[in-house]
Amino acid sequence: MADLVTQEPRFAQFKLVLLGESAVGKSSIVHRFVTDSFDDLRESTIGAAFLTQTIQLDERTTIKFEIWDTAGQERYKSLAPMYYRNANCALVAYDITQESSLDRAKSWIQELQKQASADIVVALVGNKLDLEAERKVSTKEAKEYADELGLIFKEISAKTGEGIKDVFHSIASKLPVEEKLNSATKRRRNIDLNRPSTNNQESCSC
Amino acid sequence: MSDRPVSASNAESLFQLYRDKSPEKPGIESKRKTVDLNGRDRYGFKISASFVDQEKYNTWWDQYSRYLIRRKLKWVKLMNKNGFEADEDSMPTKFPTRSEELKRYVRKGIPAEWRGNAWFYFCKGPERLSKNKGLYDNLCAKMDTLDEVNLEAIEKDLHRTFPDNIHFNDYSGEESLMIGSLRRVLRCYALYNPEIGYCQSLNFIAGQLLIFMDEEKTFWMLVIIHEKLLVDVHTMNLEGVSVHQGVLLLCFRQYLPLTWSVMREHDTINDDFLVNIPSLGICTTSWFMSLFIGILPVETVLRIWDCLFYEDSKSIFRISLGIFKLMEPQFVKTPEDELYHLIQSFPRTILNPNDLLDVCYRKLNSISHLKQQEIQLCKQYVINYRAKYKNLKHEDNNLLSNQERLKLLQEGIQEFGKPRVLKGLRWNSRLNKQIRKLRVESEHDI
Ligand SMILES: Nc1nc2c(ncn2[C@@H]2O[C@H](COP(=O)(O)OP(=O)(O)OP(=O)(O)O)[C@@H](O)[C@H]2O)c(=O)[nH]1
Ligand SMILES: [Mg+2]
């Protein structure tokens, strides 16, 4: 039980990239996550947009996501490496009412596995769950694919908010928090050593 | 003739409110307020979407609209002086020949009602149109033959183009005339230029043009913009986007050494930075792709477009540098993990266009020394560098072996070390220094 007493609050920051075909709802997903709102009138994304959101993973752990919401049109693919470089996690989205969007998602996942850092945490999400009546992609098909590759899988709706928090929590719980903390403290220590503090200046009159 | 409907855009009626506001006429105060009370600016954009609070906006607009009225009167005088009949209510289609004086006037802002005609005129649109009579109508007639991929991409974006603007979304539930125009322009352009087809961001450029001119002129503006300002930016591989980022980084190094040093400190900007564009560099992707739409407040974007269409592609870089120059005091003291946020949010606060344009064009500022020739050479340098790198790149792997890297550097030294290539350029000395450093390093490695 001594553990509980010594547990200090932890804070770690991770880079997340959002990928997927145009209009599957990537921007809507981030906005639901960041502002807990949904706007039917959303502009299409040019290049990429940057957003942040913090979540409480457990009683002592706070996680900050630095999110790159990218543009989905096929040709933007050539810019994508700039966005997923050094990413700790990726959320790859498809639209459950658009068969082709799952294929696109799969090709993103392939690319991530080849090009992104080896320990990247990947989640596959099927968006627009509220449009169940227009569904074209079965849950089974997508889930089997995700399981095979060991990805987080979830069907969500940016419109109703269903499943959004869960996904980000699942991602967060798979992230190497401890590792990140260690490297961050190390880096901070280095900086402190290099920077002469004002106190030192006074005492050191040599 | 095709059965293309009359264009939705009509600058004359769009700016009715504004046109009535001359200083001599009574009631100007109340009229200015009507614009604000609707919560929309004079182009139909929601003010609340502009990222500054309404009160701040109103205070600024109160000042700025006076400035606009003064400028309009000056333009009328300039036109008359040059033998053009014009008064406040006229809609001139021809403008004086280019001169230092006219350039100054353009940089201080073209009157909003004249913008469509002036942009088109300065870009030599009338010549293009008269040489290609009927071309747009022919394209319109066969626009449904566009390939499925482009058709679908355009359809996806039509309703995601300025959904906050009353002309694009009139909340009636029916499709607005403007969306119809936008669809035709985008389809026709995609047919006309298959190398580009439809690229996300063209919707915003075309959309903003449509507020100021009819769709045929908008079409020709798209053609001209891609020849003159955004070469290769919207092509299939978006290579031009990366090239522009590279050129901008070189410009930082030359014109904003402080910003550059902060970037180097925070980011992993290594010698490959022209190929692997660093993270801070990618924040500006959309600046080029949408010509600053959505990046800066509407009035500021329009003033920039005045300059872009009168001048040449160097303006894009001057403006980008100008934004960073204004941001610099904040940039240097912002912690690393908040820099992206700053680059994204700061430009939206540049409500007063004159703040930005002064930095870009006032003689005292080094940015105003950036010349077109310099940009041209710089672009060529980046293009060559990237092409060489690509030739060396492994099929499936972005990384170069040390040996390949060395080879590339040496080729770079041979090619760009020759003084004739970069002679007289402002960034020459720095580049030489860099090359000297590389040469020493590579000799070391051998
Ligand atoms: N019914 C429903 N519609 C949604 C949902 N999420 C997004 N949409 C709609 O789908 C369209 C596209 O959403 P965006 O968020 O702009 O899509 P995106 O993936 O960011 O698209 P790009 O920026 O072009 O890559 C918009 O009209 C949204 O209103 C959802 O969960 N349910
Ligand atoms: Mg988006």
XYZ file of C-alpha atoms in Angstrom, chain B:
446
model
C -24.396 29.969 -76.065
C -24.612 27.515 -73.250
C -27.413 27.606 -70.791
C -25.113 28.683 -67.999
C -27.254 30.684 -65.600
C -26.466 34.272 -64.875
C -23.698 34.430 -62.361
C -24.603 34.640 -58.737
C -21.967 37.211 -58.119
C -22.638 40.825 -58.659
C -20.234 43.122 -56.935
C -22.494 46.091 -57.447
C -25.362 44.744 -55.412
C -23.185 42.902 -52.948
C -21.599 46.093 -51.765
C -24.677 48.279 -51.928
C -24.485 49.115 -48.269
C -20.966 50.203 -48.542
C -21.420 52.234 -51.688
C -23.905 54.547 -50.092
C -21.465 55.566 -47.481
C -19.686 58.622 -48.696
C -18.667 61.147 -46.087
C -20.879 63.888 -47.517
C -23.986 61.815 -47.287
C -25.882 61.973 -44.050
C -26.617 58.887 -42.055
C -23.267 57.302 -42.565
C -22.924 56.351 -38.918
C -26.147 54.446 -38.781
C -25.406 52.718 -42.062
C -22.068 51.569 -40.889
C -23.806 50.065 -37.906
C -26.322 48.150 -40.000
C -23.495 46.122 -41.413
C -22.316 45.183 -37.956
C -25.667 44.555 -36.399
C -26.367 41.730 -38.766
C -23.273 40.110 -37.372
C -21.850 39.924 -40.869
C -19.236 41.833 -42.733
C -19.929 43.433 -46.095
C -19.014 40.271 -47.953
C -21.505 38.161 -46.044
C -19.044 36.448 -43.701
C -20.059 35.944 -40.114
C -17.989 38.225 -37.942
C -18.112 35.819 -35.042
C -16.166 33.413 -37.206
C -13.306 35.862 -37.437
C -11.644 34.915 -34.123
C -11.784 38.403 -32.643
C -14.572 39.515 -30.405
C -17.321 41.654 -31.806
C -16.430 44.731 -29.816
C -12.834 44.730 -30.912
C -14.011 44.178 -34.446
C -16.417 47.123 -34.277
C -13.810 49.490 -32.896
C -11.440 48.514 -35.641
C -14.072 48.669 -38.366
C -15.109 52.122 -37.269
C -11.590 53.359 -37.980
C -10.896 51.217 -40.987
C -14.101 52.060 -42.830
C -13.143 55.729 -42.627
C -9.791 54.842 -44.125
C -11.573 52.960 -46.918
C -13.735 55.939 -47.754
C -10.674 58.204 -47.912
C -8.874 55.753 -50.165
C -11.846 55.455 -52.467
C -11.907 59.213 -53.018
C -8.194 59.147 -53.779
C -8.725 56.375 -56.304
C -11.423 58.404 -58.019
C -9.017 61.322 -58.277
C -6.248 59.077 -59.576
C -8.548 57.689 -62.227
C -9.635 61.150 -63.318
C -6.051 62.378 -63.390
C -5.236 59.544 -65.769
C -8.089 60.405 -68.065
C -10.601 57.805 -66.879
C -14.095 58.864 -66.185
C -14.969 57.628 -62.764
C -16.887 58.646 -59.725
C -17.812 56.881 -56.555
C -20.662 55.019 -58.144
C -18.992 53.918 -61.322
C -17.620 50.438 -61.910
C -14.521 50.945 -64.048
C -13.268 48.004 -66.104
C -10.038 49.646 -67.209
C -7.332 51.074 -64.997
C -4.275 53.303 -65.486
C -1.074 51.773 -66.809
C 1.355 50.388 -64.284
C 3.423 52.936 -62.421
C 5.084 53.471 -59.075
C 2.168 55.632 -58.097
C -0.415 53.022 -59.032
C 1.549 50.374 -57.154
C 1.397 52.544 -54.053
C -2.338 52.901 -54.467
C -2.768 49.164 -54.883
C -0.746 48.459 -51.782
C -2.960 50.817 -49.836
C -5.996 48.903 -51.017
C -8.237 48.765 -54.071
C -11.832 49.875 -53.354
C -13.873 46.773 -52.613
C -16.439 47.371 -55.358
C -13.694 47.745 -57.940
C -11.709 44.760 -56.789
C -13.131 42.166 -59.137
C -12.519 44.304 -62.210
C -9.151 45.527 -60.996
C -7.779 42.087 -60.112
C -8.926 40.771 -63.472
C -7.463 43.726 -65.309
C -4.085 43.668 -63.555
C -3.764 39.935 -64.213
C -4.353 40.586 -67.912
C -7.606 38.664 -67.739
C -9.376 40.662 -70.476
C -6.705 39.631 -73.019
C -7.055 35.971 -72.094
C -10.791 36.115 -72.292
C -10.940 37.832 -75.662
C -8.406 35.389 -77.135
C -10.458 32.455 -75.877
C -14.009 33.491 -76.501
C -16.454 30.685 -75.848
C -13.910 28.412 -74.201
C -15.569 28.560 -70.814
C -18.995 27.919 -72.262
C -17.656 24.920 -74.157
C -16.174 23.542 -70.969
C -19.442 24.125 -69.166
C -21.267 22.170 -71.840
C -19.149 19.080 -71.210
C -18.404 19.463 -67.530
C -20.313 16.323 -66.635
C -17.711 14.296 -68.487
C -15.164 15.000 -65.779
C -13.784 11.839 -64.202
C -15.473 10.310 -61.176
C -12.645 11.010 -58.731
C -12.605 14.731 -59.394
C -16.383 15.002 -59.559
C -16.680 13.372 -56.188
C -13.929 15.438 -54.594
C -15.585 18.649 -55.788
C -19.003 17.540 -54.521
C -17.511 16.777 -51.096
C -16.159 20.304 -50.812
C -18.953 22.470 -52.236
C -20.856 22.610 -48.989
C -17.700 22.885 -46.956
C -16.731 26.139 -48.691
C -17.477 29.217 -46.566
C -20.521 27.618 -44.905
C -20.589 30.744 -42.738
C -21.044 33.061 -45.679
C -24.573 34.133 -46.530
C -23.976 33.877 -50.283
C -22.836 30.281 -50.040
C -25.267 29.105 -47.431
C -28.471 31.074 -47.211
C -29.942 28.644 -44.668
C -32.956 28.077 -46.931
C -31.995 24.449 -47.293
C -31.846 24.919 -51.046
C -28.596 25.092 -52.895
C -27.515 28.709 -53.319
C -26.718 30.184 -56.742
C -23.173 30.642 -55.541
C -22.681 26.916 -54.933
C -23.910 26.293 -58.474
C -21.352 28.730 -59.850
C -18.639 27.212 -57.712
C -19.429 23.711 -58.968
C -19.222 24.811 -62.601
C -15.994 26.753 -62.164
C -14.263 23.918 -60.336
C -15.409 21.295 -62.813
C -14.409 23.411 -65.801
C -11.010 24.139 -64.341
C -10.419 20.464 -63.575
C -11.280 19.644 -67.187
C -9.146 22.454 -68.517
C -6.078 21.519 -66.493
C -5.967 17.751 -65.949
C -2.532 18.000 -64.376
C -4.191 19.673 -61.431
C -7.759 18.502 -61.727
C -9.448 19.423 -58.501
C -7.352 20.057 -55.404
C -8.813 20.856 -52.005
C -8.205 24.580 -51.331
C -9.162 25.573 -54.889
C -12.703 25.676 -53.550
C -11.772 28.540 -51.249
C -9.792 30.467 -53.854
C -12.552 30.135 -56.442
C -15.165 30.868 -53.802
C -13.564 34.105 -52.758
C -13.109 35.179 -56.374
C -16.796 34.511 -57.016
C -17.724 37.073 -54.399
C -16.031 39.678 -56.589
C -16.531 38.575 -60.192
C -18.595 36.296 -62.415
C -17.732 32.664 -62.912
C -16.136 32.985 -66.318
C -13.701 35.562 -65.000
C -13.152 33.432 -61.909
C -12.239 30.561 -64.181
C -9.644 32.650 -65.988
C -8.268 33.927 -62.708
C -7.681 30.317 -61.633
C -5.819 29.729 -64.871
C -3.687 32.823 -64.398
C -3.014 32.210 -60.697
C -1.530 28.827 -61.511
C 0.715 30.265 -64.193
C 1.827 33.267 -62.261
C 1.634 32.662 -58.533
C 1.123 29.047 -57.567
C 3.197 27.072 -60.038
C 2.915 23.331 -59.254
C 1.328 24.011 -55.879
C -1.896 22.130 -56.596
C -0.553 19.357 -58.817
C -1.004 15.651 -58.064
C 2.112 15.287 -55.932
C 1.894 18.794 -54.422
C 5.611 19.149 -55.070
C 5.203 22.890 -55.382
C 3.971 23.060 -51.803
C 7.193 21.561 -50.508
C 9.242 23.762 -52.794
C 7.471 26.837 -51.449
C 8.126 25.699 -47.871
C 11.782 25.247 -48.713
C 12.052 28.691 -50.256
C 10.324 30.214 -47.246
C 12.792 28.520 -44.908
C 15.682 29.974 -46.903
C 13.976 33.353 -46.682
C 13.726 33.019 -42.904
C 17.405 32.327 -42.747
C 18.130 35.462 -44.725
C 15.523 37.933 -43.581
C 14.454 36.795 -40.129
C 17.620 35.404 -38.569
C 16.150 35.579 -35.083
C 13.112 33.488 -35.988
C 15.347 31.141 -37.891
C 17.640 30.628 -34.935
C 14.689 29.864 -32.671
C 13.428 27.341 -35.210
C 16.812 25.708 -35.381
C 16.997 25.548 -31.652
C 13.617 23.898 -31.250
C 13.312 21.805 -34.311
C 15.504 19.255 -35.845
C 16.485 21.400 -38.782
C 19.395 19.536 -40.227
C 21.122 19.937 -43.543
C 18.308 18.077 -45.230
C 15.758 20.681 -44.308
C 14.918 21.382 -47.919
C 13.886 17.778 -48.348
C 12.517 16.829 -44.976
C 10.636 20.010 -44.244
C 10.766 20.534 -40.452
C 7.572 20.495 -38.416
C 7.462 24.242 -37.928
C 7.677 24.639 -41.668
C 4.606 22.545 -42.305
C 2.368 24.899 -40.374
C 2.478 27.206 -43.370
C 1.300 24.663 -45.957
C -2.164 26.146 -46.106
C -0.835 29.689 -46.451
C 0.314 28.860 -49.953
C -2.441 26.465 -50.892
C -5.302 28.817 -50.125
C -3.474 32.119 -50.641
C -4.054 33.041 -46.985
C -7.822 32.453 -46.986
C -8.827 31.261 -43.546
C -5.407 32.149 -42.186
C -5.894 35.902 -41.822
C -9.042 37.991 -41.307
C -11.047 38.617 -44.472
C -10.139 42.281 -45.042
C -6.473 41.463 -44.572
C -6.618 38.638 -47.112
C -8.271 40.956 -49.635
C -5.576 43.587 -49.244
C -2.977 40.887 -49.791
C -4.778 39.734 -52.914
C -4.655 43.313 -54.231
C -0.873 43.119 -54.047
C -0.620 39.539 -55.311
C -2.581 40.214 -58.452
C -0.825 43.470 -59.231
C 2.630 42.109 -58.491
C 4.265 38.699 -58.747
C 4.986 35.630 -56.664
C 7.522 37.351 -54.424
C 4.570 38.944 -52.668
C 3.517 35.576 -51.273
C 6.881 35.299 -49.576
C 7.001 38.899 -48.441
C 3.619 38.474 -46.804
C 4.625 35.201 -45.161
C 7.779 36.821 -43.832
C 5.744 39.826 -42.729
C 3.450 37.636 -40.649
C 6.438 36.008 -38.983
C 8.045 39.391 -38.464
C 4.970 40.643 -36.606
C 4.918 37.404 -34.650
C 8.629 37.429 -33.827
C 8.472 39.111 -30.397
C 6.057 36.404 -29.256
C 7.715 33.650 -31.222
C 11.066 33.966 -29.501
C 9.626 33.646 -26.036
C 7.058 30.921 -26.645
C 7.907 27.447 -25.380
C 8.502 24.846 -28.028
C 5.288 22.911 -27.571
C 3.164 26.015 -27.998
C 4.784 27.276 -31.176
C 2.449 25.399 -33.506
C -0.496 26.890 -31.747
C 1.020 30.357 -32.021
C 1.684 30.038 -35.751
C -1.914 29.003 -36.245
C -3.618 31.527 -34.000
C -1.479 34.634 -34.337
C -2.293 35.458 -37.986
C -6.005 35.534 -37.169
C -5.388 38.486 -34.897
C -3.944 40.681 -37.659
C -7.172 42.567 -38.024
C -5.671 45.746 -39.381
C -4.254 45.021 -42.841
C -2.010 48.073 -42.675
C -0.030 46.551 -39.811
C 0.985 43.689 -42.051
C 1.437 45.591 -45.287
C 3.666 48.157 -43.615
C 6.037 45.431 -42.491
C 6.099 43.907 -45.960
C 6.474 46.993 -48.088
C 7.883 49.843 -46.090
C 11.334 50.674 -47.386
C 12.895 50.618 -43.943
C 12.144 46.965 -43.558
C 14.541 44.400 -44.919
C 11.649 42.250 -46.126
C 10.810 44.903 -48.694
C 14.163 44.189 -50.325
C 13.158 40.690 -51.304
C 13.156 40.703 -55.093
C 11.394 38.528 -57.623
C 14.668 37.414 -59.181
C 15.877 36.241 -55.833
C 12.758 34.146 -55.331
C 13.102 32.724 -58.822
C 16.675 31.600 -58.267
C 15.916 30.371 -54.813
C 13.046 28.287 -56.153
C 15.224 26.760 -58.815
C 17.811 25.906 -56.196
C 15.237 24.124 -54.036
C 13.739 22.322 -57.030
C 17.115 21.028 -58.143
C 18.121 20.035 -54.664
C 14.935 18.066 -54.093
C 15.115 16.408 -57.501
C 18.649 15.235 -56.832
C 17.677 13.883 -53.458
C 14.749 11.999 -54.926
C 16.944 10.332 -57.482
C 19.067 9.012 -54.683
C 16.247 7.993 -52.434
C 15.595 4.336 -51.837
C 12.299 3.149 -53.174
C 10.698 2.358 -49.879
C 12.777 4.219 -47.434
C 13.103 7.896 -46.781
C 16.541 7.597 -45.312
C 19.713 7.996 -47.251
C 22.805 6.057 -46.404
C 25.716 8.176 -45.286
C 27.452 7.586 -48.542
C 24.525 8.763 -50.595
C 24.135 11.759 -48.425
C 27.720 12.666 -48.931
C 27.348 12.286 -52.667
C 24.362 14.571 -52.654
C 26.123 17.180 -50.612
C 29.093 17.101 -52.920
C 26.914 17.507 -55.953
C 25.231 20.352 -54.188
C 28.574 21.925 -53.556
C 29.574 21.586 -57.169
C 26.342 22.925 -58.476
C 25.609 25.687 -56.049
C 29.111 26.573 -55.001
C 29.622 28.228 -58.354
C 29.354 31.899 -57.645
C 27.711 32.694 -60.972
C 24.575 30.827 -59.969
C 23.778 32.860 -56.929
C 25.755 35.987 -57.608
C 24.437 39.113 -56.059
C 21.839 37.409 -53.975
C 21.345 38.537 -50.465
C 21.520 35.062 -49.082
C 24.622 34.297 -51.081
C 27.123 34.939 -48.338
C 25.338 32.764 -45.846
C 24.918 30.018 -48.343
C 28.571 30.153 -49.216
C 29.420 29.894 -45.577
C 27.169 26.892 -45.250
C 28.695 25.282 -48.308
C 32.173 25.934 -47.025
C 31.205 24.237 -43.802
C 29.795 21.250 -45.642
C 32.880 21.035 -47.791
C 35.130 20.933 -44.768
C 32.935 18.295 -43.180
C 32.804 16.142 -46.263
C 36.541 16.330 -46.802
C 36.832 15.212 -43.261
C 34.595 12.241 -43.882
C 36.585 11.063 -46.861
